[in-house]
XYZ file of C-alpha atoms in Angstrom:
676
model
C 141.933 109.937 78.586
C 145.545 110.763 79.314
C 146.316 114.458 79.150
C 148.688 116.273 76.821
C 149.125 119.106 79.319
C 151.821 118.478 81.977
C 150.239 118.049 85.459
C 152.289 120.850 86.968
C 150.308 120.682 90.209
C 152.565 117.757 91.129
C 155.735 119.859 90.696
C 157.516 119.979 94.095
C 158.335 123.318 95.611
C 161.898 122.203 96.320
C 164.467 120.030 94.547
C 167.322 118.534 96.517
C 170.420 116.516 95.624
C 169.639 116.348 91.891
C 172.014 118.977 90.533
C 174.263 116.694 88.459
C 171.390 114.812 86.851
C 169.386 117.955 86.140
C 172.419 119.672 84.610
C 173.027 116.707 82.296
C 169.377 116.475 81.239
C 168.971 120.211 80.756
C 171.593 120.142 78.015
C 169.864 117.207 76.276
C 166.429 118.871 76.479
C 167.560 122.311 75.359
C 169.855 120.966 72.622
C 168.316 117.680 71.428
C 170.969 115.070 70.664
C 168.783 112.578 68.797
C 168.461 110.231 71.773
C 165.491 109.308 73.929
C 166.329 109.985 77.573
C 164.990 107.506 80.132
C 164.776 108.354 83.831
C 164.592 105.037 85.650
C 164.457 104.003 89.275
C 162.176 102.876 92.099
C 158.619 104.081 92.316
C 158.398 107.274 94.360
C 162.047 108.161 93.798
C 161.208 111.415 92.008
C 161.337 110.564 88.287
C 158.031 112.274 87.527
C 158.995 115.317 89.598
C 162.208 115.749 87.600
C 160.259 115.464 84.343
C 157.795 118.073 85.565
C 160.690 120.420 86.319
C 161.821 120.162 82.707
C 158.244 120.562 81.489
C 157.996 123.846 83.401
C 161.395 125.058 82.177
C 160.573 124.201 78.557
C 157.227 125.986 78.741
C 158.929 129.042 80.229
C 161.360 129.012 77.275
C 158.422 129.089 74.848
C 158.730 125.456 73.775
C 155.824 123.119 73.120
C 155.431 120.425 75.777
C 153.220 117.328 75.693
C 152.683 114.903 78.553
C 151.343 111.370 78.082
C 150.660 108.786 80.789
C 151.676 105.449 79.323
C 149.418 103.107 81.273
C 148.591 100.847 78.312
C 149.350 100.403 74.625
C 145.896 101.619 73.606
C 146.252 104.699 75.834
C 149.562 105.538 74.187
C 148.048 105.093 70.723
C 144.991 107.241 71.452
C 147.124 109.966 73.059
C 149.765 109.966 70.329
C 147.073 110.247 67.675
C 145.477 113.074 69.633
C 148.877 114.763 69.451
C 149.091 114.090 65.704
C 145.640 115.634 65.240
C 146.657 118.723 67.224
C 149.661 119.079 64.882
C 147.441 119.060 61.794
C 146.827 115.411 60.904
C 143.441 115.120 59.144
C 140.643 113.427 61.059
C 140.339 110.840 58.296
C 143.993 109.778 58.674
C 143.633 109.574 62.451
C 140.570 107.359 62.089
C 142.386 105.254 59.519
C 145.238 104.738 61.990
C 142.821 103.727 64.744
C 141.198 101.224 62.406
C 144.548 99.710 61.400
C 144.758 101.153 57.891
C 147.793 103.341 58.633
C 150.715 102.912 61.013
C 149.935 105.438 63.784
C 153.622 106.046 64.584
C 154.368 106.905 60.957
C 151.457 109.347 60.975
C 152.604 111.052 64.182
C 156.220 111.453 63.102
C 155.261 112.800 59.683
C 153.875 115.823 61.553
C 156.099 115.873 64.643
C 159.290 116.248 62.604
C 157.903 119.453 61.092
C 157.875 121.058 64.555
C 160.804 122.714 66.338
C 161.616 123.125 70.019
C 159.321 120.575 71.618
C 159.449 118.200 74.564
C 157.441 114.963 74.639
C 157.240 113.258 78.056
C 156.002 109.681 78.449
C 155.331 109.088 82.133
C 155.299 105.711 83.908
C 156.412 103.418 81.085
C 156.805 100.522 83.500
C 155.883 97.942 80.862
C 157.974 98.678 77.768
C 155.504 96.684 75.672
C 153.094 99.633 75.867
C 155.434 101.391 73.398
C 155.258 98.596 70.815
C 153.226 99.685 67.789
C 152.256 97.254 65.027
C 155.146 94.966 65.920
C 157.752 97.731 66.122
C 159.364 97.599 69.559
C 160.433 100.619 71.595
C 164.133 100.048 71.022
C 163.881 99.602 67.251
C 163.943 103.311 66.419
C 161.082 102.865 63.947
C 158.104 102.853 66.333
C 156.894 105.497 68.760
C 160.502 106.366 69.763
C 162.627 107.752 66.932
C 165.820 109.806 66.762
C 165.128 113.511 66.362
C 167.013 116.773 66.753
C 163.940 118.952 66.391
C 162.780 118.079 69.889
C 163.432 115.816 72.878
C 161.717 112.735 74.290
C 161.870 112.152 78.039
C 160.588 108.922 79.630
C 160.073 107.864 83.242
C 160.198 104.154 84.000
C 161.084 101.538 86.598
C 162.872 99.589 83.859
C 166.635 100.070 83.576
C 167.497 97.328 81.074
C 169.500 99.059 78.332
C 169.098 96.101 75.950
C 165.319 96.646 75.849
C 165.528 100.403 75.377
C 167.962 100.092 72.464
C 171.016 102.017 71.370
C 169.075 105.213 70.634
C 168.125 105.673 74.300
C 170.267 107.037 77.121
C 169.422 105.800 80.602
C 169.717 107.959 83.727
C 169.399 106.214 87.081
C 167.393 108.204 89.640
C 168.289 107.068 93.150
C 166.692 107.875 96.506
C 167.960 111.007 98.194
C 170.902 110.736 100.550
C 170.128 110.931 104.306
C 171.403 114.493 104.673
C 169.347 115.978 101.834
C 166.297 113.942 102.854
C 166.369 115.545 106.290
C 166.833 119.018 104.786
C 163.872 118.441 102.472
C 161.595 117.499 105.384
C 162.731 120.547 107.344
C 162.102 122.760 104.325
C 158.525 121.549 103.904
C 157.679 121.403 107.629
C 160.130 123.839 109.274
C 158.388 123.761 112.688
C 158.272 119.950 112.967
C 161.552 119.260 114.698
C 165.283 118.944 114.589
C 167.584 117.766 111.856
C 168.164 114.435 113.631
C 164.411 113.840 114.032
C 163.862 114.594 110.360
C 166.706 112.244 109.412
C 165.199 109.413 111.485
C 161.803 109.830 109.798
C 163.429 109.998 106.360
C 165.243 106.734 107.041
C 161.963 104.966 107.843
C 160.444 106.346 104.643
C 163.292 104.941 102.562
C 164.562 108.418 101.550
C 161.948 108.404 98.753
C 160.982 111.964 97.727
C 157.304 111.104 97.198
C 156.973 109.833 100.774
C 159.043 112.724 102.159
C 156.922 115.349 100.411
C 153.722 113.746 101.654
C 154.939 113.448 105.241
C 156.125 117.052 105.288
C 152.915 118.353 103.710
C 150.811 116.426 106.186
C 152.762 117.673 109.187
C 152.244 121.224 107.943
C 148.496 120.699 107.385
C 145.787 121.693 109.900
C 144.527 118.063 110.109
C 147.679 116.565 111.584
C 147.533 115.731 115.281
C 151.299 115.191 115.142
C 153.218 118.425 114.828
C 156.698 116.916 115.097
C 158.716 114.431 113.045
C 159.053 112.136 116.064
C 155.304 111.827 116.592
C 154.676 111.088 112.927
C 157.498 108.516 112.946
C 155.859 106.664 115.845
C 152.523 106.625 114.017
C 154.174 105.160 110.930
C 155.962 102.438 112.901
C 152.725 101.321 114.580
C 151.145 100.057 111.330
C 151.886 96.306 111.056
C 150.006 95.876 107.774
C 152.832 97.695 105.989
C 154.679 94.384 105.848
C 152.344 93.066 103.110
C 154.604 94.399 100.387
C 158.205 95.383 100.974
C 158.507 97.487 97.822
C 155.940 100.041 98.950
C 156.048 99.340 102.689
C 157.256 102.737 103.779
C 154.941 104.585 101.458
C 151.864 102.528 102.355
C 152.573 103.043 106.038
C 152.984 106.777 105.541
C 149.648 107.225 103.847
C 147.807 104.903 106.239
C 149.057 106.960 109.160
C 147.783 110.113 107.475
C 144.392 108.514 106.892
C 144.237 107.433 110.535
C 144.891 110.997 111.607
C 142.242 112.343 109.249
C 139.791 109.825 110.683
C 140.572 111.039 114.206
C 139.844 114.559 112.997
C 136.390 113.468 111.792
C 137.191 113.161 108.080
C 136.401 109.438 108.049
C 135.350 109.476 104.391
C 138.925 110.211 103.282
C 140.064 106.566 103.501
C 137.229 104.890 101.514
C 137.251 107.667 98.900
C 141.009 107.277 98.444
C 140.587 103.481 98.216
C 138.020 103.946 95.420
C 140.226 106.408 93.539
C 143.095 103.912 93.866
C 141.123 101.354 91.878
C 141.448 103.632 88.857
C 144.501 104.416 86.731
C 147.211 106.446 88.444
C 148.414 109.742 86.962
C 145.496 109.881 84.499
C 142.723 112.415 85.228
C 139.544 110.921 86.646
C 136.766 113.242 85.428
C 134.427 114.653 88.055
C 131.367 113.716 85.976
C 132.428 110.075 86.406
C 132.745 110.386 90.206
C 129.009 110.633 90.881
C 128.427 112.123 94.331
C 125.212 110.199 94.985
C 127.107 106.932 94.450
C 130.207 107.892 96.455
C 127.892 108.945 99.289
C 127.537 105.223 100.062
C 130.992 105.336 101.673
C 130.301 108.686 103.334
C 127.435 107.705 105.603
C 124.952 108.472 102.796
C 125.959 112.130 103.068
C 126.537 113.421 99.538
C 127.901 116.721 100.877
C 130.784 114.813 102.481
C 132.105 113.727 99.070
C 133.564 117.075 97.874
C 134.886 117.665 101.396
C 136.725 114.349 101.155
C 138.194 115.303 97.783
C 139.326 118.656 99.146
C 141.018 117.199 102.225
C 142.830 114.524 100.209
C 144.089 117.224 97.853
C 145.297 119.466 100.662
C 147.370 116.696 102.241
C 148.915 115.799 98.893
C 147.262 112.411 98.245
C 145.339 113.537 95.158
C 145.414 116.554 92.885
C 142.340 118.453 91.742
C 142.754 119.812 88.208
C 140.482 122.677 87.215
C 140.959 123.862 83.637
C 138.728 126.869 84.244
C 136.161 125.549 81.783
C 132.714 124.426 82.863
C 132.456 120.715 83.708
C 136.190 120.237 83.062
C 137.360 119.311 86.546
C 139.209 116.102 87.321
C 141.229 114.352 89.994
C 144.512 112.503 89.655
C 146.224 110.107 92.013
C 149.911 109.230 91.908
C 150.427 105.662 90.563
C 152.358 104.636 93.664
C 149.692 106.037 95.987
C 147.145 103.972 94.055
C 149.309 100.857 94.161
C 149.974 101.173 97.876
C 146.306 101.701 98.685
C 145.246 98.662 96.685
C 147.378 96.564 99.040
C 144.788 97.204 101.747
C 141.901 95.766 99.757
C 140.989 92.470 101.354
C 138.022 90.312 102.220
C 136.473 92.562 104.856
C 133.201 94.456 104.677
C 134.922 97.820 104.151
C 136.829 96.538 101.100
C 133.717 94.873 99.720
C 131.864 98.189 99.917
C 134.745 100.054 98.239
C 134.855 97.572 95.357
C 131.079 97.493 94.957
C 130.856 101.306 94.832
C 133.684 101.372 92.282
C 131.683 99.007 90.086
C 128.601 101.189 90.642
C 130.499 104.172 89.175
C 131.393 102.208 86.042
C 127.872 100.854 85.608
C 126.426 104.343 86.022
C 128.773 105.744 83.354
C 127.556 103.155 80.840
C 123.994 104.219 81.595
C 124.490 107.944 81.004
C 126.711 107.698 77.900
C 125.193 106.974 74.496
C 127.386 104.935 72.105
C 125.595 106.484 69.133
C 126.189 110.082 70.236
C 129.466 111.368 68.683
C 129.715 114.024 71.393
C 130.091 111.286 74.011
C 133.136 109.688 72.362
C 135.620 111.827 74.282
C 134.020 110.699 77.539
C 134.257 107.020 76.599
C 137.970 107.563 75.973
C 138.347 109.484 79.258
C 137.143 106.554 81.342
C 138.769 103.804 79.234
C 142.047 103.599 81.249
C 140.127 103.631 84.532
C 137.886 100.762 83.514
C 140.833 98.690 82.303
C 142.624 99.442 85.595
C 139.660 98.100 87.567
C 139.476 95.017 85.369
C 143.197 94.367 85.836
C 143.385 94.985 89.593
C 140.072 94.103 91.236
C 139.453 90.544 90.071
C 140.430 88.893 93.368
C 138.255 91.287 95.386
C 135.029 91.078 93.382
C 131.975 89.290 94.692
C 130.256 87.121 92.117
C 127.530 89.717 91.659
C 130.009 92.580 91.215
C 132.111 90.482 88.813
C 129.025 89.880 86.682
C 128.054 93.575 86.763
C 131.574 94.707 85.863
C 131.735 92.212 82.987
C 128.393 93.390 81.579
C 129.361 97.056 81.864
C 132.764 96.390 80.294
C 131.176 94.637 77.328
C 129.019 97.725 76.804
C 132.125 99.945 76.909
C 133.854 97.710 74.350
C 130.779 97.728 72.116
C 130.557 101.517 72.271
C 134.230 101.935 71.392
C 133.855 99.590 68.415
C 130.732 101.457 67.300
C 132.712 104.716 67.277
C 135.522 103.160 65.244
C 138.018 102.454 68.052
C 138.314 98.750 67.319
C 141.654 98.130 69.055
C 140.533 99.949 72.202
C 137.364 97.836 72.314
C 139.412 94.676 71.924
C 141.727 95.794 74.736
C 138.778 96.091 77.139
C 137.600 92.597 76.192
C 141.044 91.039 76.623
C 141.711 92.718 79.981
C 138.290 91.590 81.230
C 138.987 87.990 80.227
C 142.328 88.071 82.050
C 141.071 89.968 85.086
C 137.757 88.310 85.926
C 138.152 84.661 86.866
C 135.599 82.410 85.192
C 134.211 79.196 86.586
C 133.337 80.749 89.956
C 129.548 80.558 89.601
C 126.718 80.692 87.095
C 126.207 84.406 87.775
C 129.839 85.189 86.889
C 129.647 82.992 83.803
C 126.474 84.793 82.694
C 128.261 88.136 83.012
C 131.387 86.960 81.220
C 129.318 85.617 78.328
C 128.655 89.264 77.411
C 132.431 89.735 77.136
C 132.817 86.688 74.894
C 129.820 87.817 72.852
C 131.543 91.155 72.287
C 134.812 89.452 71.380
C 132.930 87.578 68.658
C 131.520 90.866 67.371
C 135.015 92.363 67.143
C 136.282 89.257 65.347
C 133.518 89.619 62.772
C 134.373 93.311 62.275
C 137.916 92.226 61.463
C 136.634 89.718 58.922
C 137.513 86.674 61.029
C 134.089 85.184 60.431
C 134.981 81.567 61.173
C 136.402 82.471 64.598
C 133.416 84.725 65.249
C 131.064 81.876 64.353
C 132.796 79.517 66.782
C 132.663 82.119 69.562
C 128.972 82.847 68.971
C 128.163 79.122 68.933
C 129.942 78.654 72.256
C 128.184 81.627 73.876
C 124.763 80.636 72.513
C 125.165 77.078 73.814
C 126.242 78.323 77.256
C 123.344 80.753 77.440
C 120.847 78.104 76.425
C 122.260 75.877 79.172
C 122.072 78.640 81.795
C 118.707 79.973 80.683
C 116.762 78.633 77.696
C 116.600 79.195 73.969
C 113.830 81.795 74.287
C 115.746 83.869 76.855
C 116.579 87.367 75.490
C 120.352 86.878 75.946
C 120.325 83.530 74.125
C 118.296 85.027 71.292
C 120.690 87.997 71.066
C 123.709 85.745 70.508
C 121.792 83.374 68.220
C 120.785 86.358 66.086
C 124.454 87.321 65.631
C 125.297 83.707 64.825
C 122.727 83.837 62.029
C 124.359 87.012 60.728
C 127.875 85.527 60.470
C 126.518 82.287 59.007
C 124.836 84.343 56.311
C 128.040 86.302 55.650
C 129.875 83.011 55.097
C 127.240 81.570 52.793
C 125.829 78.937 55.170
C 122.378 80.014 54.085
C 120.338 76.917 54.875
C 121.431 76.759 58.522
C 121.195 80.546 58.857
C 117.634 80.610 57.510
C 116.469 77.766 59.727
C 117.888 79.319 62.899
C 116.806 82.844 61.873
C 113.195 81.794 61.347
C 113.185 80.060 64.736
C 114.420 83.248 66.447
C 111.878 85.338 64.529
C 109.011 83.100 65.616
C 110.173 83.222 69.246
C 110.442 86.989 69.271
C 107.059 87.438 67.635
C 105.520 85.206 70.276
C 107.329 86.787 73.244
C 107.757 90.444 72.209
C 105.075 90.983 69.587
C 105.326 91.704 65.873
C 106.080 95.430 66.314
C 108.985 95.135 68.755
C 112.271 96.440 67.377
C 114.071 93.123 68.030
C 111.352 91.252 66.197
C 111.619 93.597 63.225
C 115.440 93.269 63.193
C 115.160 89.506 63.083
C 112.637 89.664 60.271
C 114.989 91.892 58.303
C 117.867 89.443 58.815
C 115.701 86.551 57.611
C 114.727 88.612 54.562
C 118.404 89.313 53.835
C 119.219 85.585 53.859
C 116.253 84.867 51.615
C 117.565 87.478 49.164
C 120.965 85.763 49.158
C 119.177 82.559 48.216
C 117.851 84.338 45.128
C 114.281 84.914 46.309
C 114.083 88.639 45.607
C 110.288 88.832 45.415
C 109.864 87.125 48.798
C 112.486 89.422 50.331
C 110.665 92.460 48.938
C 107.347 91.298 50.390
C 108.850 90.712 53.839
C 110.429 94.197 53.793
C 107.081 95.749 52.871
C 105.404 93.931 55.748
C 108.111 94.970 58.216
C 107.894 98.617 57.216
C 104.125 98.530 57.650
C 104.385 96.767 61.019
C 106.188 99.600 62.823
C 104.181 101.410 65.497
C 104.043 105.133 66.201
C 107.313 105.129 68.155
C 110.199 106.515 66.074
C 113.294 106.676 68.263
C 116.858 106.759 66.956
C 117.348 102.990 66.846
C 114.020 102.386 65.174
C 114.855 105.016 62.552
C 118.156 103.269 61.818
C 116.334 99.945 61.507
C 113.816 101.488 59.114
C 116.686 102.701 56.943
C 118.253 99.226 56.978
C 114.996 97.630 55.852
C 114.582 100.236 53.102
C 118.149 99.507 51.947
C 117.375 95.783 51.838
C 114.180 96.457 49.903
C 116.208 98.456 47.362
C 118.581 95.496 46.938
C 115.580 93.277 46.234
C 114.427 95.798 43.624
C 117.840 95.638 41.942
C 117.539 91.856 41.728
C 114.085 92.393 40.222
C 115.747 94.773 37.695
C 113.869 97.870 38.850
C 117.153 99.785 38.885
C 115.808 103.329 38.750
C 113.574 102.860 41.794
C 116.385 101.073 43.619
C 118.838 103.873 42.919
C 116.407 106.527 44.149
C 115.755 104.549 47.334
C 119.454 103.960 48.000
C 120.203 107.658 47.470
C 117.472 108.579 49.959
C 118.782 106.065 52.509
C 122.342 107.375 52.090
C 121.237 110.943 52.724
C 119.276 109.925 55.821
C 122.113 107.835 57.251
C 124.635 110.613 56.619
C 122.468 112.995 58.612
C 122.388 110.877 61.767
C 125.570 108.741 61.760
C 129.233 109.662 62.070
C 131.238 110.100 58.903
C 132.763 106.784 57.911
C 130.178 104.661 59.726
C 129.917 101.163 58.169
C 126.241 101.710 57.331
C 127.079 104.822 55.291
C 129.853 103.014 53.447
C 127.517 100.096 52.737
C 124.973 102.526 51.230
C 127.601 103.993 48.932
C 128.768 100.519 47.895
C 125.202 99.493 47.034
C 124.696 102.730 45.119
C 127.743 101.880 43.000
C 126.183 98.508 42.252
C 122.980 100.204 41.129
C 124.951 102.548 38.855
C 126.709 99.604 37.269
C 123.444 97.739 36.718
C 122.035 100.838 35.010
C 124.913 100.827 32.528
C 127.108 103.524 34.100
C 130.383 101.642 34.783
C 132.537 104.806 34.967
C 130.267 106.343 37.599
C 130.211 103.031 39.482
C 134.006 102.807 39.360
C 134.440 106.341 40.696
C 131.997 105.659 43.505
C 133.702 102.385 44.403
C 137.135 104.010 44.535
C 135.791 106.652 46.891
C 134.229 103.938 49.043
C 137.484 101.963 49.013
C 139.418 104.955 50.378
C 136.782 105.502 53.061
C 136.783 101.814 54.028
C 140.562 101.859 54.424
C 140.322 104.987 56.540
C 137.518 103.859 58.820
C 137.319 100.060 59.028
C 139.757 97.272 59.976
C 141.610 95.806 56.974
C 139.710 92.496 57.156
C 136.224 93.984 57.376
C 133.838 92.094 55.017
C 132.931 95.302 53.164
C 136.591 95.763 52.136
C 136.513 92.464 50.225
C 133.213 93.334 48.535
C 134.534 96.681 47.337
C 137.739 95.087 46.029
C 135.775 92.417 44.163
C 133.513 95.103 42.696
C 136.482 97.046 41.324
C 138.084 93.911 39.880
C 134.855 92.942 38.103
C 134.647 96.428 36.564
C 138.091 96.268 34.979
C 136.829 95.032 31.607
C 133.882 97.409 31.364
């Protein structure tokens, strides 16, 4: 996840030729004028470095400073809400904003305006659409960017179109350094590397871009450089013909490739493939060390796991990555400059080396989905940490993926999306799905189609969570048909999608079709998996639920009894949740059979058990409370039922998307109680 602490490790030791701009900005930062200040210019021109200078100055003055990397709209939303929470916003309001019940920008500013002397920096806003929130554009003054004199907002961007930024933003063009100051900067960083004229010649080749100049100087001063003078490094840069692949980052790409060549000559051959892998992830956003599994990265280090941390260390010492150590256990991460990442991705091609880099990158993502548990609340922060890196891979690697890796990445991404939705981050889950659909080309082969069907399956699930049941039904039908064509009806993946199709059919009242298909799935799973398998029991419970909707309460009750008695001795977390779902369904059957007291006791017990193992605001907990209100009403306690329903309604608004089916049920329940 993007950090709120400024990455001061990237702050240059020397600033050159920026006096006028810094003087102008210092006044705006120290005495906020109500405008957002936008530093715009080419990548690598020094916009981030200038922002870091002001971050350091503001911290030294005792001000509060927050730093957000604006790589995507969902990243901005998650980070801004993290900021709101740190300023005192209740967890319930934050969750409500994530679920779409509150405008997240309104929530943030309701707390931000109470603060004094602060600086908020949004780094790398290269797509202004990332600052649009619920239809409010960046330049409107009513979204994320608002006029304030209690603090200052500073933005770095490659976009200099004043019409898009709006009248409340002031734009400051950051240009490359002039030739004279570029040469002085190189001599300052590498004072033993040569004359002023030699430094000026190298600076000219590097486009006078501070990022490239700092790297070249740092490398020349490092113990790994075989070139000790500006002239030698200049010749190495000019010898790389592949730099012509992209004019915008030609000089920078050439600079870093020359450095990697030199490191390879010095025996640090793992530096290049490790940097290529890191470049697949999101620039400027910390990549947690727990995600960069050494045993996986060893595949590009000659199967030597010990070479991985050495590669990290060397890349950090020559200025290509930064290692961030918070001082807390297991809180170490790496960051890579966005332009370094972009330039390195230019070298991904069709060769064996690139194929290995891409495959290992996918391995890291797959491994993360294996070690993180979507039902463990403590893992949520880690899902959010890797979210921007997964979306970066989906957006940038599509053309370089083999069919097998495309299928693996699609499957892993669907699991990430599912886990985010499970934890209440519906928009973030949808973002993963949409980026995957755009980034992974379909129609390449059956194996890619099979992988992408998991993405479409997850999109259907998100649609159903938002109450768009008809669209979800159509998506599930399409996926089920494709899976039956690729495999067969009895294949586990086909049955998984068909099961969800039954669920949405039942929600819409298409009970006859739902029951027919549900019974067919149940019979298949009993035959293939056995009567005690958790998937078999889930299907039986779904069939029983449809039967109850048809008015057959006694039959539903009998099926629930049989399912509860069919469970074996294994009682893992998922099986416990299923048991609670079946008990809840049995209680609903009892209500229909007018055994209200027993039903109420059972629903109360289920609610207590669910509350002990699920996150607050989980849909299953809210469903239990809704059903309990129905039991209270049936027992002749309308006031108690009304109070319970109002509490549930507030919780639904705070935790679920506005169109979630439970929201409509709660509303209907309150309306029906008006005359009682």
